[in-house]
Tab-separated table of C-alpha atoms in Angstrom:
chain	number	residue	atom	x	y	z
A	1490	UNK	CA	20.052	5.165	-1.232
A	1491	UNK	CA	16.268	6.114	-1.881
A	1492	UNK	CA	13.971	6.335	0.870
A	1493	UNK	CA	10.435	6.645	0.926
A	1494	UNK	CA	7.566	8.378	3.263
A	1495	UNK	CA	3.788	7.718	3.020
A	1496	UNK	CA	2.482	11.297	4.593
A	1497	UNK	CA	-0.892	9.698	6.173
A	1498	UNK	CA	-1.145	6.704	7.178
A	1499	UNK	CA	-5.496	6.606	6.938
A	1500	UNK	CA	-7.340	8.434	4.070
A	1501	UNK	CA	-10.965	7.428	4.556
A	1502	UNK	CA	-13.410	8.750	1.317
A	1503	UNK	CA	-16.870	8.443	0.118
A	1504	UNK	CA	-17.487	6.172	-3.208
A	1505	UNK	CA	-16.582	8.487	-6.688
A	1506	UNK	CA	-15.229	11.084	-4.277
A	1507	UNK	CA	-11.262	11.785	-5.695
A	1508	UNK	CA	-8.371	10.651	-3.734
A	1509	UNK	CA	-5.253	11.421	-3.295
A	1510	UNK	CA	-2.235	9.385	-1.224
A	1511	UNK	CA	0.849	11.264	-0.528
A	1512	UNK	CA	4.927	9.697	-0.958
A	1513	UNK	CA	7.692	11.898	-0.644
A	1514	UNK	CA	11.100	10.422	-1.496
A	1515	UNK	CA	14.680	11.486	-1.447
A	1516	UNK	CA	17.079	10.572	-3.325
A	1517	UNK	CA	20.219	12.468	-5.248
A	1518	UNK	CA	20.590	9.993	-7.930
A	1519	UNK	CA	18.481	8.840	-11.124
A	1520	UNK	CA	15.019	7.917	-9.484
A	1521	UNK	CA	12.566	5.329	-10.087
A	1522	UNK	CA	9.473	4.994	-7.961
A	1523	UNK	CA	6.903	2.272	-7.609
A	1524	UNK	CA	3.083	2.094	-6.300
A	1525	UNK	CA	1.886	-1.330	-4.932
A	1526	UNK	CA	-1.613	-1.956	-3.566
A	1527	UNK	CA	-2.790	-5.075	-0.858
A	1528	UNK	CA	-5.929	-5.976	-1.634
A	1529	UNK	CA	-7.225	-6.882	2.368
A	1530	UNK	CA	-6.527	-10.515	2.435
A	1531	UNK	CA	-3.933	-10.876	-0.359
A	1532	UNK	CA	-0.246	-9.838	-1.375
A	1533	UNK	CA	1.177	-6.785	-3.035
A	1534	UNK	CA	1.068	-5.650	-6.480
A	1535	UNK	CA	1.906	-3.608	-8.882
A	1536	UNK	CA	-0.202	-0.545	-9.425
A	1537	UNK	CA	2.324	1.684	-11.409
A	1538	UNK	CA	5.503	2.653	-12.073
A	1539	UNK	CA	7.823	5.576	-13.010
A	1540	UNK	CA	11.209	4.711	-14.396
A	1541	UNK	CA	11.866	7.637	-17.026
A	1542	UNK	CA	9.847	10.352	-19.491
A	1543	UNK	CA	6.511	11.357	-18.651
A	1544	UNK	CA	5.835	12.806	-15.210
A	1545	UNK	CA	2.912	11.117	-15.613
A	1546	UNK	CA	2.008	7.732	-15.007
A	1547	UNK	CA	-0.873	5.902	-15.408
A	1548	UNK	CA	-1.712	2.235	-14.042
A	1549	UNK	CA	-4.256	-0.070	-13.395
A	1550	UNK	CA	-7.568	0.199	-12.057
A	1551	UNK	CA	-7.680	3.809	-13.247
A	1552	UNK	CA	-5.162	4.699	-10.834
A	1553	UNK	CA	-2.118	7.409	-11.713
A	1554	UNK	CA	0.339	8.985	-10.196
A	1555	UNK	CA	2.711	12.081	-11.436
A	1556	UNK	CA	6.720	12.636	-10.438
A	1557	UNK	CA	7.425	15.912	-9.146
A	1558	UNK	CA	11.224	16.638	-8.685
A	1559	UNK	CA	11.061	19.666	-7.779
A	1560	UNK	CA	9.019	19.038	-4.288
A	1561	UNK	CA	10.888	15.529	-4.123
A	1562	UNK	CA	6.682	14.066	-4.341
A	1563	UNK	CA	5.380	10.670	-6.320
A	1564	UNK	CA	1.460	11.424	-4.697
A	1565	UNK	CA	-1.024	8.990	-6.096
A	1566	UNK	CA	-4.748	9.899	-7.526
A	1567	UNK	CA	-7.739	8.249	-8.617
A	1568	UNK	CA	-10.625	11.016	-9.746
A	1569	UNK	CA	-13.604	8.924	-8.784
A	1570	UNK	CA	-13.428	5.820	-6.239
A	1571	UNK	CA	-14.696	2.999	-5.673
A	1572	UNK	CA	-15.755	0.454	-2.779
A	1573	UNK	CA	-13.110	-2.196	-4.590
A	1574	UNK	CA	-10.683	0.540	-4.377
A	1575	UNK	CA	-10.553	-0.495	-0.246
A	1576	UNK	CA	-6.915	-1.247	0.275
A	1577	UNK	CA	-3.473	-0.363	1.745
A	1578	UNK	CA	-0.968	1.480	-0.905
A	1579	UNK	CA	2.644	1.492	-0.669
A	1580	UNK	CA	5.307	3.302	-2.260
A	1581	UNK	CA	8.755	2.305	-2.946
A	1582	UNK	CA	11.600	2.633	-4.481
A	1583	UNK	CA	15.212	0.952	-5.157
A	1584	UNK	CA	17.088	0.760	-1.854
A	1585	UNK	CA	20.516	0.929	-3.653
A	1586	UNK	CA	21.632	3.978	-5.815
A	1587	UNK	CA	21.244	3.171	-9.500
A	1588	UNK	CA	22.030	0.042	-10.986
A	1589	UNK	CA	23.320	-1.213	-7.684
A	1590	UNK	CA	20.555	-1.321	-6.004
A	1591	UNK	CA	20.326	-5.143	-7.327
A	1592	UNK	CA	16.678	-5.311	-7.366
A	1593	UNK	CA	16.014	-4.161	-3.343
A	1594	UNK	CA	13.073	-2.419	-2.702
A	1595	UNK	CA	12.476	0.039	0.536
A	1596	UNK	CA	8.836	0.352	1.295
A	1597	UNK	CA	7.362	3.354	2.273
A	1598	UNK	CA	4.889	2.799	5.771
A	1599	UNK	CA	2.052	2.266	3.418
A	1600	UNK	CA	-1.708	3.704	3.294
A	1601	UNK	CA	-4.784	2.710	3.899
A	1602	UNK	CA	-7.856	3.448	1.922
A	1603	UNK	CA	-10.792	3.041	3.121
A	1604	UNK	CA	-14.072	3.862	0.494
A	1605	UNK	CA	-17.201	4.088	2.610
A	1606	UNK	CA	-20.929	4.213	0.214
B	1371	UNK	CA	-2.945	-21.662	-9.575
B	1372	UNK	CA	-0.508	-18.662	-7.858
B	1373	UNK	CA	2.375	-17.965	-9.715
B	1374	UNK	CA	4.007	-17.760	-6.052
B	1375	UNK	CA	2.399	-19.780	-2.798
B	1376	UNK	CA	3.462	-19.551	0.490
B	1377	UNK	CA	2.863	-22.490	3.169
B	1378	UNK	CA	1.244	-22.279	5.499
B	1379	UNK	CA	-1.097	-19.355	5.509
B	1380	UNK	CA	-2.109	-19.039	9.114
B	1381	UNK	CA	0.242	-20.368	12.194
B	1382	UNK	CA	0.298	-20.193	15.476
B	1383	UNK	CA	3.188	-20.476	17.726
B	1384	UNK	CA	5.094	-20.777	21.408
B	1385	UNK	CA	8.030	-18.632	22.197
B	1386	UNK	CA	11.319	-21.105	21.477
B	1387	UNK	CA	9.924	-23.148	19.188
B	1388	UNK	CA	11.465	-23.595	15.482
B	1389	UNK	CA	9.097	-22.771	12.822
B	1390	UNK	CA	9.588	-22.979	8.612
B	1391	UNK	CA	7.523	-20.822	6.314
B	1392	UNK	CA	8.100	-21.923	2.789
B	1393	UNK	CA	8.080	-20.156	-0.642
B	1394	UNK	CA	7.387	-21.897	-4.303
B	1395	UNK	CA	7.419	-20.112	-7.835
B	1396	UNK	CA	6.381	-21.322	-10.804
B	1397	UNK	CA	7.558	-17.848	-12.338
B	1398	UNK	CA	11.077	-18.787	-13.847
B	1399	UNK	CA	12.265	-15.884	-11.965
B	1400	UNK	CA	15.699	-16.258	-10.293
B	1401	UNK	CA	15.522	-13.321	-7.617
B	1402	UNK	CA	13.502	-14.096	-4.289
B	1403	UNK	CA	12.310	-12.484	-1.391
B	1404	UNK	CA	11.217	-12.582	2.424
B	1405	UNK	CA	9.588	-9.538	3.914
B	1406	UNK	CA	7.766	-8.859	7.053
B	1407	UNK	CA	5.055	-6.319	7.401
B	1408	UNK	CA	3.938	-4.701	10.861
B	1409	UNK	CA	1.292	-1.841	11.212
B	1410	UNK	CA	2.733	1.554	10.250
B	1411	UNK	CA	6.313	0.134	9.328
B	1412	UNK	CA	5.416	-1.123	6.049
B	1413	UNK	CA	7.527	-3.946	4.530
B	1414	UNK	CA	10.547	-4.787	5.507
B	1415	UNK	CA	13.622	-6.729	3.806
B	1416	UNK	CA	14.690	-9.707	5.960
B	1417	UNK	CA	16.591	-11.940	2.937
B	1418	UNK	CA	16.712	-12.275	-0.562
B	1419	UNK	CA	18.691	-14.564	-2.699
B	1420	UNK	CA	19.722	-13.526	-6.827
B	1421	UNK	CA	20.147	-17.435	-7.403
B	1422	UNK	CA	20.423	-20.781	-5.487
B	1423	UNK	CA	24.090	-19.936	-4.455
B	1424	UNK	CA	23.754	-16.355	-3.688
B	1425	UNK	CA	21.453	-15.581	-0.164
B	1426	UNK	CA	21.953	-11.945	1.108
B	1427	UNK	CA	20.786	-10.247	4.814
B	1428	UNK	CA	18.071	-7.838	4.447
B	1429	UNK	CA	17.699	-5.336	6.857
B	1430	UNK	CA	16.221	-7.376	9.564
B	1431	UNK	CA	17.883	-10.336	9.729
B	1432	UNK	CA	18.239	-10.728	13.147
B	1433	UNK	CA	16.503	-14.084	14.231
B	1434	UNK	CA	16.134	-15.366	11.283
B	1435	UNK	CA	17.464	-17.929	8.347
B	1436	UNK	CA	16.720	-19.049	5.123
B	1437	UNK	CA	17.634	-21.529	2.492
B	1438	UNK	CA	17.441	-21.483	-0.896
B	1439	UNK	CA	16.724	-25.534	-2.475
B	1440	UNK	CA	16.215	-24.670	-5.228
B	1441	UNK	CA	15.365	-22.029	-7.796
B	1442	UNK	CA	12.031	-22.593	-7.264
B	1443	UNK	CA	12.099	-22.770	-3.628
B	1444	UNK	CA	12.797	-20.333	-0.711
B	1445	UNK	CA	12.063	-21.442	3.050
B	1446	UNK	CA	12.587	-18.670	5.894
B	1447	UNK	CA	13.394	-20.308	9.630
B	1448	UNK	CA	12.673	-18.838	13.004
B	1449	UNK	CA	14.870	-20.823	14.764
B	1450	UNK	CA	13.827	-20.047	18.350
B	1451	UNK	CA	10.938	-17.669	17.643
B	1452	UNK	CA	9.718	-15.238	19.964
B	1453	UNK	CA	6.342	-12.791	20.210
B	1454	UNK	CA	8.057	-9.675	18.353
B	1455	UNK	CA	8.473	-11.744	15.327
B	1456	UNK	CA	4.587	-11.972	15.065
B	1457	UNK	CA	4.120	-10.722	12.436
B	1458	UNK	CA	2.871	-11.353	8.198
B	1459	UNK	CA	5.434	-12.471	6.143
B	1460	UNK	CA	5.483	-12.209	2.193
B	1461	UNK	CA	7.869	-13.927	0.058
B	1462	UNK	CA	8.687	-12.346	-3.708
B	1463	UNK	CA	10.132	-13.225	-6.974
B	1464	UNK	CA	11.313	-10.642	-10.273
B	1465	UNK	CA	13.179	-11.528	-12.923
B	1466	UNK	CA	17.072	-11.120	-12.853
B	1467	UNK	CA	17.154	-10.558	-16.613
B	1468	UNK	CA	17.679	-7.494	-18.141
B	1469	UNK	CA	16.394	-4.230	-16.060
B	1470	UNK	CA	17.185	-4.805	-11.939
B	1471	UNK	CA	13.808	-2.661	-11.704
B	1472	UNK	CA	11.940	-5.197	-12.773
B	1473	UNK	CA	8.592	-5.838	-10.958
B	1474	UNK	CA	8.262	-8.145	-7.655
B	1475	UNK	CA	5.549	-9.918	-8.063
B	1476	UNK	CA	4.186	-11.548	-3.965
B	1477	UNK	CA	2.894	-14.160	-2.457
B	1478	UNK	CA	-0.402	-13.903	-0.014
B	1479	UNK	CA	1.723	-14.029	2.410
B	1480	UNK	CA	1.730	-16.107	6.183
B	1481	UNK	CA	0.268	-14.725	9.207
B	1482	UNK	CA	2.430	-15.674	12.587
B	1483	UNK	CA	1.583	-15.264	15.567
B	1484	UNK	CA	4.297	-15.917	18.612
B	1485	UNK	CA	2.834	-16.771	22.088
């Protein structure tokens, strides 16, 4: 089974500043990874996600994120933030191990970003 | 309108008492989910159901039931809560078709508070 960790729990910036939120997962089978943001007030969703190919991944919002195998990382960036970017950001991934993970997701302990003017 | 709502947003509780927190999707999907999230400890799994005849323990079951009435519909039961279950709960849906990646797509979730 995957499991996820969020290295910091806080990351407080400074509008258009760049930002980066840590996940480090482990896992010895195929891996697929998943970024979901909580907008304060409101449920999850989906920001990105890696499944295969490109290390690479870009999502909404101008968000990306790139898959590192080698140091086990799935770290999240943005180059320039903004004061909408204020939020809590989760990783996850597939609790199971491949296709038998029937659709579970384990959560990493999620982040919060705060973007101060 | 929400794809998926959750009733009732806010509630407030005594210790013992039986509370329901309902789920409805007008999604199609046939997978659902109920989560709890807690500062620092993310979400976690409590039940989640592939159809109406299928309901499965999450990792924190403990407490708790649920009942699936229908694909559309997914209630989660306290039946005696108490103040560690305060907490916000989120319901989910994805799409049992094809991929069993696909994307969970959540509700706004409940806030409970136990007295």
């Amino acid at each position: 089974a995957q499991s996820v960790t969020q290295l910091d729990s806080q990351v407080p910036v400074f509008e258009e500043a760049p930002v980066e939120l840590r996940c480090n997962y482990s896992s010895s089978v195929s891996v697929y990874l998943f970024w979901y943001v909580q907008y304060p007030n409101q449920g999850l969703q989906l920001l990105l996600k890696y499944l295969s190919g490109s290390t690479l991944v870009k999502g909404i919002n101008g968000f990306e994120a790139e898959f590192n195998k080698s140091q086990t990382s799935f770290h999240l960036r943005k180059p320039s933030v903004h004061i909408s970017d204020t939020a809590e950001y989760f990783c996850a991934a597939p609790s199971g191990a491949g296709g038998t993970s029937y659709g579970k997701l384990t959560f990493g302990q999620g982040t919060i970003l705060t973007v101060h003017p | 309108d929400a794809d998926v709502t959750q009733t009732p947003r806010n509630r407030i509780t005594k210790t013992g008492k039986r509370i329901m927190l309902e789920c409805s999707q007008t999604k199609g999907h046939d997978r659902m989910y109920w989560y709890r999230q807690d500062p620092g400890l993310g979400l976690r799994l409590i039940y989640y159901s592939f159809d109406v005849k299928d309901i499965n323990k999450g990792e924190i079951s403990d407490g708790y039931s649920v009942s699936r009435q229908a694909q559309a519909k997914f209630s989660l039961s306290l039946e005696s809560a108490i103040p560690n279950q305060t907490a916000l709960y989120f319901c989910a849906t994805s799409d049992g078709k094809g991929a069993w990646y696909n994307e969970q797509f959540f509700g706004p979730g409940t806030r409970l508070t136990v007295l």
